[in-house]
PDB file of C-alpha atoms in Angstrom:
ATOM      1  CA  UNK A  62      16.884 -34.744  -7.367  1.00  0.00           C
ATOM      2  CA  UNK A  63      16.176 -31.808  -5.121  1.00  0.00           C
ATOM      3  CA  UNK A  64      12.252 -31.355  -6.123  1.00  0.00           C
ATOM      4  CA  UNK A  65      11.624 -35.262  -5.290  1.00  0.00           C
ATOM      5  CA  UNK A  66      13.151 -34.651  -1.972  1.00  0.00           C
ATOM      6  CA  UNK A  67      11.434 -31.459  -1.256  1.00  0.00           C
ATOM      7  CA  UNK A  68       8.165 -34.021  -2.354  1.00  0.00           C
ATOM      8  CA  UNK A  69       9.478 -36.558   0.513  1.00  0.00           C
ATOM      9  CA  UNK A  70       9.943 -34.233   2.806  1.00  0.00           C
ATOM     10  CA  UNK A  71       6.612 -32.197   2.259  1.00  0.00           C
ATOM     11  CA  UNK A  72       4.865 -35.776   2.385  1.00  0.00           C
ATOM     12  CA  UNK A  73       6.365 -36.487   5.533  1.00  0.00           C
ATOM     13  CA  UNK A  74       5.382 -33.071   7.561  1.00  0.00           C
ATOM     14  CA  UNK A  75       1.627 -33.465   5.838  1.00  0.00           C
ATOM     15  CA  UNK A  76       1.951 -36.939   7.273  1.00  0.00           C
ATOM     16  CA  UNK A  77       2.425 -35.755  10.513  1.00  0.00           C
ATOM     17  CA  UNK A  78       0.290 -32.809  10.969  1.00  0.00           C
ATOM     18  CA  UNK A  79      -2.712 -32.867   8.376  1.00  0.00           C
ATOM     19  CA  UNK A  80      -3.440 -29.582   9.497  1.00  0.00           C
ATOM     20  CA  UNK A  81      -0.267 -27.554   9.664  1.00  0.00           C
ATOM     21  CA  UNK A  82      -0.689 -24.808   7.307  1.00  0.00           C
ATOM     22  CA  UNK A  83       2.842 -24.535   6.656  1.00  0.00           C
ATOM     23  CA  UNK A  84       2.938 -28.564   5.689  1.00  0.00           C
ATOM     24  CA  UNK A  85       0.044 -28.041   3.036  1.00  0.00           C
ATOM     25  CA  UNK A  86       1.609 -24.824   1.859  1.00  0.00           C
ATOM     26  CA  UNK A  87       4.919 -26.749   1.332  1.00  0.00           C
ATOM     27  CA  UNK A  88       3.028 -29.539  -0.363  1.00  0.00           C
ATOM     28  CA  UNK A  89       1.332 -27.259  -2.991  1.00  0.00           C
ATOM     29  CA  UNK A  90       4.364 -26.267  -3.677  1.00  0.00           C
ATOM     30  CA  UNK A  91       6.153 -29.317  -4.748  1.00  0.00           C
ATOM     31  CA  UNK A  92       2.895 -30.079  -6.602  1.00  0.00           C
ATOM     32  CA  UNK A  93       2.882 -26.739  -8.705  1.00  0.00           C
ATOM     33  CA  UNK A  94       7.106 -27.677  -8.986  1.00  0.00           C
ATOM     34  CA  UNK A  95       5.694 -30.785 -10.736  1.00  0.00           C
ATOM     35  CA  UNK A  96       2.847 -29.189 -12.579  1.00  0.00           C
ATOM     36  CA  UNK A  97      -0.133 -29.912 -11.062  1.00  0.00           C
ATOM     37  CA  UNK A  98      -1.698 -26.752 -10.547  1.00  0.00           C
ATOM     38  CA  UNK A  99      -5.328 -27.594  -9.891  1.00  0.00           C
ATOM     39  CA  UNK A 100      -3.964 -30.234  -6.852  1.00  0.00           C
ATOM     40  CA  UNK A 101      -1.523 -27.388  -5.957  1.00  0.00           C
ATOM     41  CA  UNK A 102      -4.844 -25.005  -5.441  1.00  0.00           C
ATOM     42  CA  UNK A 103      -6.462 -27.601  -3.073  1.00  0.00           C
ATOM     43  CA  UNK A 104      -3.436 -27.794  -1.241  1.00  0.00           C
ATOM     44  CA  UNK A 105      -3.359 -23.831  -0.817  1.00  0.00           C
ATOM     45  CA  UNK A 106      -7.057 -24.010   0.310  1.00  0.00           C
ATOM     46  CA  UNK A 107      -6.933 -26.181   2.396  1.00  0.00           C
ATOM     47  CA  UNK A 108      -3.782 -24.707   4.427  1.00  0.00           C
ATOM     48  CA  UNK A 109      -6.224 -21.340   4.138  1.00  0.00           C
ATOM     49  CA  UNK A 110      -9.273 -23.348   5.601  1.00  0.00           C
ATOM     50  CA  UNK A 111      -6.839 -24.085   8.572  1.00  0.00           C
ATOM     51  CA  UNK A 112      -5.371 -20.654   9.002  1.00  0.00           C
ATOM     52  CA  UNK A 113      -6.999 -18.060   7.174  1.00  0.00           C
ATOM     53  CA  UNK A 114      -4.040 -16.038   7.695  1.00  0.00           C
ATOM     54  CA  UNK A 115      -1.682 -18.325   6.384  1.00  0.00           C
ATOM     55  CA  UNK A 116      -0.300 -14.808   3.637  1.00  0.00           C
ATOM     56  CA  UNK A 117       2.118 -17.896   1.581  1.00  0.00           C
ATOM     57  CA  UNK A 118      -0.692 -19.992   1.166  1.00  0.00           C
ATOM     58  CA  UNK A 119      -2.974 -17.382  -0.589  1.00  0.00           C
ATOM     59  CA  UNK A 120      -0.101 -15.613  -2.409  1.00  0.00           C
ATOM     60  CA  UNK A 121       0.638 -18.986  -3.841  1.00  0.00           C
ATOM     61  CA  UNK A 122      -2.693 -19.786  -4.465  1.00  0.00           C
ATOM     62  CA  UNK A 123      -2.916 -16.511  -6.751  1.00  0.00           C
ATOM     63  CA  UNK A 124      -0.039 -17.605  -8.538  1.00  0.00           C
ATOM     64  CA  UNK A 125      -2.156 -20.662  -9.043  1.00  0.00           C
ATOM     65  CA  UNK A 126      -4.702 -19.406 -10.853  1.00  0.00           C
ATOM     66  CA  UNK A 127      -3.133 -17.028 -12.565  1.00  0.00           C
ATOM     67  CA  UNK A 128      -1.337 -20.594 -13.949  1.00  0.00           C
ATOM     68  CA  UNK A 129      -4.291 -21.776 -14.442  1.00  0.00           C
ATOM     69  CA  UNK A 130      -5.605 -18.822 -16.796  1.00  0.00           C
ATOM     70  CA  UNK A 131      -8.374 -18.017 -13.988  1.00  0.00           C
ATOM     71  CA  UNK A 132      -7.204 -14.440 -13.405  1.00  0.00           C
ATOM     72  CA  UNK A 133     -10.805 -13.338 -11.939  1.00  0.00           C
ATOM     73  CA  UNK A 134      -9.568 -15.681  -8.752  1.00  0.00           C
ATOM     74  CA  UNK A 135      -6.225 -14.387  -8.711  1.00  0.00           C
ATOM     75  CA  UNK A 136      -7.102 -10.938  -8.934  1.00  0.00           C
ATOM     76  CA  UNK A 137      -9.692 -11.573  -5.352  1.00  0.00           C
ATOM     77  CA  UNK A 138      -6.348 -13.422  -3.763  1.00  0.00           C
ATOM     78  CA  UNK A 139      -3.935 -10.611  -4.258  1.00  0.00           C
ATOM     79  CA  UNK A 140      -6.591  -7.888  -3.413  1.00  0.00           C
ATOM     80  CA  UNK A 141      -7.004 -10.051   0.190  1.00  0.00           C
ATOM     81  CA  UNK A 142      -3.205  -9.906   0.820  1.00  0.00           C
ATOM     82  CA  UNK A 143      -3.358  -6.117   0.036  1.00  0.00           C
ATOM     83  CA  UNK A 144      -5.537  -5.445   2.514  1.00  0.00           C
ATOM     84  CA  UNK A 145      -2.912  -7.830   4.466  1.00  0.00           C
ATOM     85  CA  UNK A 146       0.101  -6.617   3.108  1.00  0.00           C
ATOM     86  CA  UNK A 147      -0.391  -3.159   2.255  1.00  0.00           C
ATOM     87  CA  UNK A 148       3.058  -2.072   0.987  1.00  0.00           C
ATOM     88  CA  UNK A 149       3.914  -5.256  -0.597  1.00  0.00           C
ATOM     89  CA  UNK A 150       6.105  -4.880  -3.809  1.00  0.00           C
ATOM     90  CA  UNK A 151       5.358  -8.345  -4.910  1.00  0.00           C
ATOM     91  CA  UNK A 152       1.556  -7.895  -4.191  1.00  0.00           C
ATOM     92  CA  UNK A 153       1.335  -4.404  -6.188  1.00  0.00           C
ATOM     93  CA  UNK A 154       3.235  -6.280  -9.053  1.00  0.00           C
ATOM     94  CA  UNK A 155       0.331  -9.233  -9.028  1.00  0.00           C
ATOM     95  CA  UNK A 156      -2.122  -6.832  -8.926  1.00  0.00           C
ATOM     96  CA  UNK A 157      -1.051  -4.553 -11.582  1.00  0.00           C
ATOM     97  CA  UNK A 158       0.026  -7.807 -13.554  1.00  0.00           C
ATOM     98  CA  UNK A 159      -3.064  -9.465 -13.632  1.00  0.00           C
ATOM     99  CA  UNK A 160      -5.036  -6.004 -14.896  1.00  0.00           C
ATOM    100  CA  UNK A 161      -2.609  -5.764 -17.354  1.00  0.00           C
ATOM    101  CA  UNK A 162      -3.269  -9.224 -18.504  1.00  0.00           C
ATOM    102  CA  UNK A 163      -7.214  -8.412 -18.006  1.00  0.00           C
ATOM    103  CA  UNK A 164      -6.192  -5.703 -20.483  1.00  0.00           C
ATOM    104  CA  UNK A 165      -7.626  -3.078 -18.240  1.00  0.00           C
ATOM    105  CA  UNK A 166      -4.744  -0.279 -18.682  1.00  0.00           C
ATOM    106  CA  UNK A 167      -5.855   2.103 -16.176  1.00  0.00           C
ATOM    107  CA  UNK A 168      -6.121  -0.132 -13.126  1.00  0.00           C
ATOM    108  CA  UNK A 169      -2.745  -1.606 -13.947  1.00  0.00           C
ATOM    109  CA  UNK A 170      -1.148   2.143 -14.026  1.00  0.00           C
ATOM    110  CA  UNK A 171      -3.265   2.992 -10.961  1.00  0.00           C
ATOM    111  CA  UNK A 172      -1.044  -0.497  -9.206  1.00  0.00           C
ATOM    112  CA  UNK A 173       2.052   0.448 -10.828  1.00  0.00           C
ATOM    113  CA  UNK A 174       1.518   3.960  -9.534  1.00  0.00           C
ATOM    114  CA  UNK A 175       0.980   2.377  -6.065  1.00  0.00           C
ATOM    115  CA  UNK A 176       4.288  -0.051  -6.481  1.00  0.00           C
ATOM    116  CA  UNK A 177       6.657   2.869  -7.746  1.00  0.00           C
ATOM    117  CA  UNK A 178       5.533   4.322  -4.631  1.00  0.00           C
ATOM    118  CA  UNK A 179       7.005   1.364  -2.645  1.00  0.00           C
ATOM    119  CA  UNK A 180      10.490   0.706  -5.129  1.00  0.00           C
ATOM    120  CA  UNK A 181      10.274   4.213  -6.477  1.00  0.00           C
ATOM    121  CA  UNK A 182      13.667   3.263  -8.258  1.00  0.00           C
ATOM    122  CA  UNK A 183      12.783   0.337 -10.196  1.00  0.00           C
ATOM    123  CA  UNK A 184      13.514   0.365 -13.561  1.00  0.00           C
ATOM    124  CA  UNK A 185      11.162  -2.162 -14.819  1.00  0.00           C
ATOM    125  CA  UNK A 186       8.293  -0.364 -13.608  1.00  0.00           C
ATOM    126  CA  UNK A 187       9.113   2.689 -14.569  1.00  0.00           C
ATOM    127  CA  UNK A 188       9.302   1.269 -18.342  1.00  0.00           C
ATOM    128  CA  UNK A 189       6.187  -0.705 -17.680  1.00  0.00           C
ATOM    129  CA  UNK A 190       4.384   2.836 -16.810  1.00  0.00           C
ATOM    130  CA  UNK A 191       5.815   4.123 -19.618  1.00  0.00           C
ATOM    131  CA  UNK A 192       4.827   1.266 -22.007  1.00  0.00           C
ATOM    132  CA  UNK A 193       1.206   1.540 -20.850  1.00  0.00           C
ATOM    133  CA  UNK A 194       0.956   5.558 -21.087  1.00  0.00           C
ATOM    134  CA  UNK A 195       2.162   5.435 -24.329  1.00  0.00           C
ATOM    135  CA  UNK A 196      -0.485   2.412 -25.545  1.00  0.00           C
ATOM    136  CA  UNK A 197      -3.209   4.833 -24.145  1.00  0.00           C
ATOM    137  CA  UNK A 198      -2.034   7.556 -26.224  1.00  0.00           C
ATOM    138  CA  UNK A 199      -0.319  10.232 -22.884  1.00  0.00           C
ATOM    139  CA  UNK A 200       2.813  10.539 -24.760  1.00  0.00           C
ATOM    140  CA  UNK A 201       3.838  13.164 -22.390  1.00  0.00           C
ATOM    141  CA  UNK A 202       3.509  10.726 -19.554  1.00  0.00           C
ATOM    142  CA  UNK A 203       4.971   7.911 -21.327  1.00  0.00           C
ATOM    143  CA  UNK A 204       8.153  10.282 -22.409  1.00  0.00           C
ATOM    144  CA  UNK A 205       8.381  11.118 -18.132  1.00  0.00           C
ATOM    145  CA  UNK A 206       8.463   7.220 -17.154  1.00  0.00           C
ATOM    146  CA  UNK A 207      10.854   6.324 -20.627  1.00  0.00           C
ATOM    147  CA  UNK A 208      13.241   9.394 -19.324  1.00  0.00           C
ATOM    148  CA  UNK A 209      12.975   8.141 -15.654  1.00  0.00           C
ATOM    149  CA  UNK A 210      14.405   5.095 -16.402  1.00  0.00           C
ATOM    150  CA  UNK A 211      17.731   6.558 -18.328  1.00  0.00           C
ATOM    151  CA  UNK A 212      18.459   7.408 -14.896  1.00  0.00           C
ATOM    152  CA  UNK A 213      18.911   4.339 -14.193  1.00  0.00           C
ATOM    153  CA  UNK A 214      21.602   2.967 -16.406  1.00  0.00           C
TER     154      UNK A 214
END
């Protein structure tokens, strides 16, 4: 089983360097593989308390707690790595994501505006855009982002 070696193996490096961010990162993640998500967290912390720069440990981390249903914490984790990452697709997505979820439309087109800025020719977001224009009732914008995407296929 690949996951229970990854587990050996993560074991093994936390073993030998309790303070290797990379170790705990790798750790968290067999523990999130397995479903532990709150353990997973404390593993992602505590690679951050080591290196606060540590960008896997705190993307996972968001991922975390957006697991976890605490979307308030995994908003403030992918809003750090922006600041880190500015142009990262898979950032913007979080972002955008997790206002969507929050149900707050116009941040999450203000993020998806952002992202189609960075993959200008993904078709997912282009729908999504258009999805979310059209719920807030700018058919005309919604129409642009649906016809954008016929491009596309």
């Amino acid at each position: 089983n690949e996951l229970a070696q990854a587990t050996n193996y993560a074991d093994l490096a936390v073993n030998s360097d309790r303070y290797n961010p990379a170790a705990l990162t790798n750790k968290g993640n067999t523990v999130f593989a397995n479903g532990d998500y709150e353990k997973a967290a404390e593993f992602y912390k505590e690679a951050l308390r080591n290196d606060s720069s540590c960008t896997e440990a705190l993307y996972n981390l968001g991922l975390t707690y957006k697991k976890l249903n605490r979307t308030d914490e995994a908003l403030d984790c992918f809003l750090k790595l922006h600041a880190i990452l500015r142009n990262s697709a898979q950032v913007l997505h979080q972002i955008a994501n997790i206002y969507e979820i929050m149900e707050d439309a116009n941040q999450a087109i203000e993020w998806l505006l952002q992202l189609i800025s960075v993959v200008p020719t993904d078709p997912h977001v282009l729908s999504k855009l258009g999805k979310l224009y059209d719920h807030e009732g700018d058919k005309s914008q919604a129409f642009h982002y649906y016809y954008e995407v016929l491009a596309f296929y």
